PDB file of C-alpha atoms in Angstrom:
ATOM      1  CA  MET T   1       8.556 -11.016  53.524  1.00  0.00           C
ATOM      2  CA  LYS T   2       7.443  -8.065  55.634  1.00  0.00           C
ATOM      3  CA  MET T   3       3.532  -7.676  56.632  1.00  0.00           C
ATOM      4  CA  VAL T   4       2.176  -5.561  59.224  1.00  0.00           C
ATOM      5  CA  LEU T   5       0.244  -7.433  61.722  1.00  0.00           C
ATOM      6  CA  LEU T   6      -2.930  -6.076  63.462  1.00  0.00           C
ATOM      7  CA  PRO T   7      -3.532  -8.106  66.493  1.00  0.00           C
ATOM      8  CA  THR T   8      -7.065  -8.246  68.388  1.00  0.00           C
ATOM      9  CA  ILE T   9      -5.376  -7.000  71.216  1.00  0.00           C
ATOM     10  CA  GLY T  10      -2.454  -4.596  71.356  1.00  0.00           C
ATOM     11  CA  MET T  11      -0.607  -2.304  68.786  1.00  0.00           C
ATOM     12  CA  ALA T  12      -0.090  -3.252  65.188  1.00  0.00           C
ATOM     13  CA  PHE T  13       3.711  -3.845  64.577  1.00  0.00           C
ATOM     14  CA  SER T  14       5.685  -4.816  61.154  1.00  0.00           C
ATOM     15  CA  GLU T  15       6.809  -8.212  61.446  1.00  0.00           C
ATOM     16  CA  GLU T  16       8.816 -10.473  58.966  1.00  0.00           C
ATOM     17  CA  ILE T  17       6.779 -13.554  58.147  1.00  0.00           C
ATOM     18  CA  GLU T  18       7.966 -16.909  56.446  1.00  0.00           C
ATOM     19  CA  VAL T  19       5.174 -16.565  53.811  1.00  0.00           C
ATOM     20  CA  SER T  20       5.105 -18.054  50.473  1.00  0.00           C
ATOM     21  CA  SER T  21       1.434 -18.959  49.927  1.00  0.00           C
ATOM     22  CA  LEU T  22      -1.896 -17.745  51.367  1.00  0.00           C
ATOM     23  CA  LYS T  23      -1.942 -20.972  53.390  1.00  0.00           C
ATOM     24  CA  ASP T  24       1.260 -19.643  55.257  1.00  0.00           C
ATOM     25  CA  ALA T  25      -0.412 -16.467  55.682  1.00  0.00           C
ATOM     26  CA  ALA T  26      -3.268 -18.257  57.196  1.00  0.00           C
ATOM     27  CA  ALA T  27      -1.328 -20.153  59.457  1.00  0.00           C
ATOM     28  CA  ALA T  28       0.467 -17.143  60.620  1.00  0.00           C
ATOM     29  CA  ILE T  29      -2.662 -15.418  61.926  1.00  0.00           C
ATOM     30  CA  GLY T  30      -4.171 -18.763  63.135  1.00  0.00           C
ATOM     31  CA  ALA T  31      -6.787 -19.276  60.460  1.00  0.00           C
ATOM     32  CA  ASP T  32      -7.691 -22.391  58.244  1.00  0.00           C
ATOM     33  CA  PHE T  33      -8.051 -20.314  54.917  1.00  0.00           C
ATOM     34  CA  VAL T  34      -7.243 -16.619  54.277  1.00  0.00           C
ATOM     35  CA  GLU T  35      -9.854 -14.169  52.576  1.00  0.00           C
ATOM     36  CA  VAL T  36      -8.270 -11.048  50.868  1.00  0.00           C
ATOM     37  CA  VAL T  37     -10.305  -7.929  51.657  1.00  0.00           C
ATOM     38  CA  ARG T  38      -9.892  -4.398  50.257  1.00  0.00           C
ATOM     39  CA  PRO T  39     -10.344  -2.150  53.151  1.00  0.00           C
ATOM     40  CA  SER T  40     -12.154   1.160  52.370  1.00  0.00           C
ATOM     41  CA  THR T  41     -10.013   3.361  54.206  1.00  0.00           C
ATOM     42  CA  PHE T  42      -6.869   2.537  51.795  1.00  0.00           C
ATOM     43  CA  HIS T  43      -9.247   2.759  48.896  1.00  0.00           C
ATOM     44  CA  ASP T  44     -10.600   6.507  50.021  1.00  0.00           C
ATOM     45  CA  LEU T  45      -6.803   7.353  50.172  1.00  0.00           C
ATOM     46  CA  ALA T  46      -5.801   6.103  46.525  1.00  0.00           C
ATOM     47  CA  LEU T  47      -3.535   3.222  48.419  1.00  0.00           C
ATOM     48  CA  ASP T  48      -5.685   0.349  46.723  1.00  0.00           C
ATOM     49  CA  GLN T  49      -2.547  -1.678  46.648  1.00  0.00           C
ATOM     50  CA  TYR T  50      -2.886  -2.357  50.221  1.00  0.00           C
ATOM     51  CA  VAL T  51      -4.994  -5.308  51.453  1.00  0.00           C
ATOM     52  CA  LEU T  52      -6.265  -7.280  54.563  1.00  0.00           C
ATOM     53  CA  LEU T  53      -5.399 -10.865  54.834  1.00  0.00           C
ATOM     54  CA  VAL T  54      -8.151 -12.123  57.197  1.00  0.00           C
ATOM     55  CA  ASP T  55      -9.689 -15.251  58.933  1.00  0.00           C
ATOM     56  CA  GLU T  56     -12.357 -16.265  56.120  1.00  0.00           C
ATOM     57  CA  SER T  57     -14.370 -18.102  59.026  1.00  0.00           C
ATOM     58  CA  GLY T  58     -13.292 -15.670  61.932  1.00  0.00           C
ATOM     59  CA  ALA T  59     -16.696 -14.532  62.547  1.00  0.00           C
ATOM     60  CA  LEU T  60     -17.896 -18.156  63.165  1.00  0.00           C
ATOM     61  CA  LYS T  61     -15.454 -19.398  65.681  1.00  0.00           C
ATOM     62  CA  ALA T  62     -16.062 -19.052  69.442  1.00  0.00           C
ATOM     63  CA  ASP T  63     -12.590 -18.194  70.297  1.00  0.00           C
ATOM     64  CA  ARG T  64     -12.206 -14.966  67.957  1.00  0.00           C
ATOM     65  CA  THR T  65     -12.863 -11.715  69.066  1.00  0.00           C
ATOM     66  CA  MET T  66     -13.620  -8.716  66.920  1.00  0.00           C
ATOM     67  CA  ASN T  67     -10.581  -6.850  65.568  1.00  0.00           C
ATOM     68  CA  LEU T  68     -11.714  -3.361  66.204  1.00  0.00           C
ATOM     69  CA  CYS T  69      -8.767  -1.528  63.937  1.00  0.00           C
ATOM     70  CA  ALA T  70      -9.182  -4.004  61.230  1.00  0.00           C
ATOM     71  CA  THR T  71     -13.043  -3.478  61.330  1.00  0.00           C
ATOM     72  CA  ASP T  72     -12.620   0.183  61.246  1.00  0.00           C
ATOM     73  CA  LEU T  73     -10.157   0.052  58.226  1.00  0.00           C
ATOM     74  CA  TYR T  74     -12.550  -2.403  56.374  1.00  0.00           C
ATOM     75  CA  GLY T  75     -15.500   0.058  56.517  1.00  0.00           C
ATOM     76  CA  PHE T  76     -17.804  -1.145  59.066  1.00  0.00           C
ATOM     77  CA  ARG T  77     -19.705   2.207  59.232  1.00  0.00           C
ATOM     78  CA  LEU T  78     -20.442   1.870  55.549  1.00  0.00           C
ATOM     79  CA  HIS T  79     -21.672  -2.053  55.385  1.00  0.00           C
ATOM     80  CA  GLY T  80     -21.413  -3.350  58.828  1.00  0.00           C
ATOM     81  CA  ASN T  81     -19.351  -5.910  58.375  1.00  0.00           C
ATOM     82  CA  LYS T  82     -17.019  -6.879  61.237  1.00  0.00           C
ATOM     83  CA  ILE T  83     -13.473  -8.657  61.108  1.00  0.00           C
ATOM     84  CA  TYR T  84     -12.504 -11.189  63.755  1.00  0.00           C
ATOM     85  CA  GLY T  85      -9.289 -12.282  64.716  1.00  0.00           C
ATOM     86  CA  ASP T  86      -5.661 -11.443  63.808  1.00  0.00           C
ATOM     87  CA  VAL T  87      -5.330  -9.624  60.465  1.00  0.00           C
ATOM     88  CA  LEU T  88      -2.022  -9.075  58.276  1.00  0.00           C
ATOM     89  CA  VAL T  89      -1.611  -6.222  56.021  1.00  0.00           C
ATOM     90  CA  ALA T  90       0.167  -7.140  52.552  1.00  0.00           C
ATOM     91  CA  LYS T  91       0.314  -5.586  49.339  1.00  0.00           C
ATOM     92  CA  GLU T  92      -1.453  -6.755  46.113  1.00  0.00           C
ATOM     93  CA  THR T  93       0.694  -6.925  42.855  1.00  0.00           C
ATOM     94  CA  VAL T  94       0.206  -7.985  39.610  1.00  0.00           C
ATOM     95  CA  ARG T  95       2.875 -10.549  38.111  1.00  0.00           C
ATOM     96  CA  GLU T  96       4.268 -10.553  34.662  1.00  0.00           C
ATOM     97  CA  ASP T  97       1.660 -13.127  33.508  1.00  0.00           C
ATOM     98  CA  GLY T  98      -1.094 -11.026  34.744  1.00  0.00           C
ATOM     99  CA  GLU T  99      -2.175 -12.905  37.421  1.00  0.00           C
ATOM    100  CA  VAL T 100      -2.705 -10.896  41.047  1.00  0.00           C
ATOM    101  CA  ASP T 101      -0.569 -12.107  43.784  1.00  0.00           C
ATOM    102  CA  ILE T 102       0.454 -10.956  47.433  1.00  0.00           C
ATOM    103  CA  ALA T 103       3.667  -9.448  48.239  1.00  0.00           C
ATOM    104  CA  GLY T 104       5.205  -8.122  51.480  1.00  0.00           C
ATOM    105  CA  LEU T 105       5.595  -4.583  52.129  1.00  0.00           C
ATOM    106  CA  SER T 106       8.788  -2.429  51.922  1.00  0.00           C
ATOM    107  CA  ASP T 107      10.045  -0.222  54.703  1.00  0.00           C
ATOM    108  CA  ASP T 108       8.350   2.770  52.696  1.00  0.00           C
ATOM    109  CA  ASP T 109       5.008   0.730  52.443  1.00  0.00           C
ATOM    110  CA  VAL T 110       5.305  -0.188  56.395  1.00  0.00           C
ATOM    111  CA  GLU T 111       5.563   3.737  57.049  1.00  0.00           C
ATOM    112  CA  ILE T 112       2.462   4.283  54.952  1.00  0.00           C
ATOM    113  CA  VAL T 113       0.497   1.811  56.665  1.00  0.00           C
ATOM    114  CA  MET T 114       1.324   2.860  60.115  1.00  0.00           C
ATOM    115  CA  ALA T 115       0.479   6.382  59.163  1.00  0.00           C
ATOM    116  CA  VAL T 116      -2.686   5.424  57.917  1.00  0.00           C
ATOM    117  CA  LEU T 117      -3.353   3.091  61.013  1.00  0.00           C
ATOM    118  CA  ALA T 118      -2.359   6.269  63.294  1.00  0.00           C
ATOM    119  CA  SER T 119      -5.164   8.523  61.646  1.00  0.00           C
ATOM    120  CA  VAL T 120      -8.089   5.726  62.129  1.00  0.00           C
TER     121      VAL T 120
END
């Protein structure tokens, strides 16, 4: 599935990632466990379906640097919380059984995410 990678160093880019579970997403960003966070920037733009997949314990790891882009998207100025390490942008969906799930991004979704990133 396609997601946007927000590396701690360099530019964000869209990437096909072999992800069938949050465990796979964690491995893609070098995390033990992934936390799904809802960035205030997307919320403010009524784009609530987009979420960040972050390293749940990134702040505790000595080898993780702060991800400036993800931290800003998350709303650091509102609550003071920072995000460390590489981050994936995915889409949150609701399955037919009513359970919330994580999905990849369509080409249109990638364009929307990249446009938001360009404005931050």
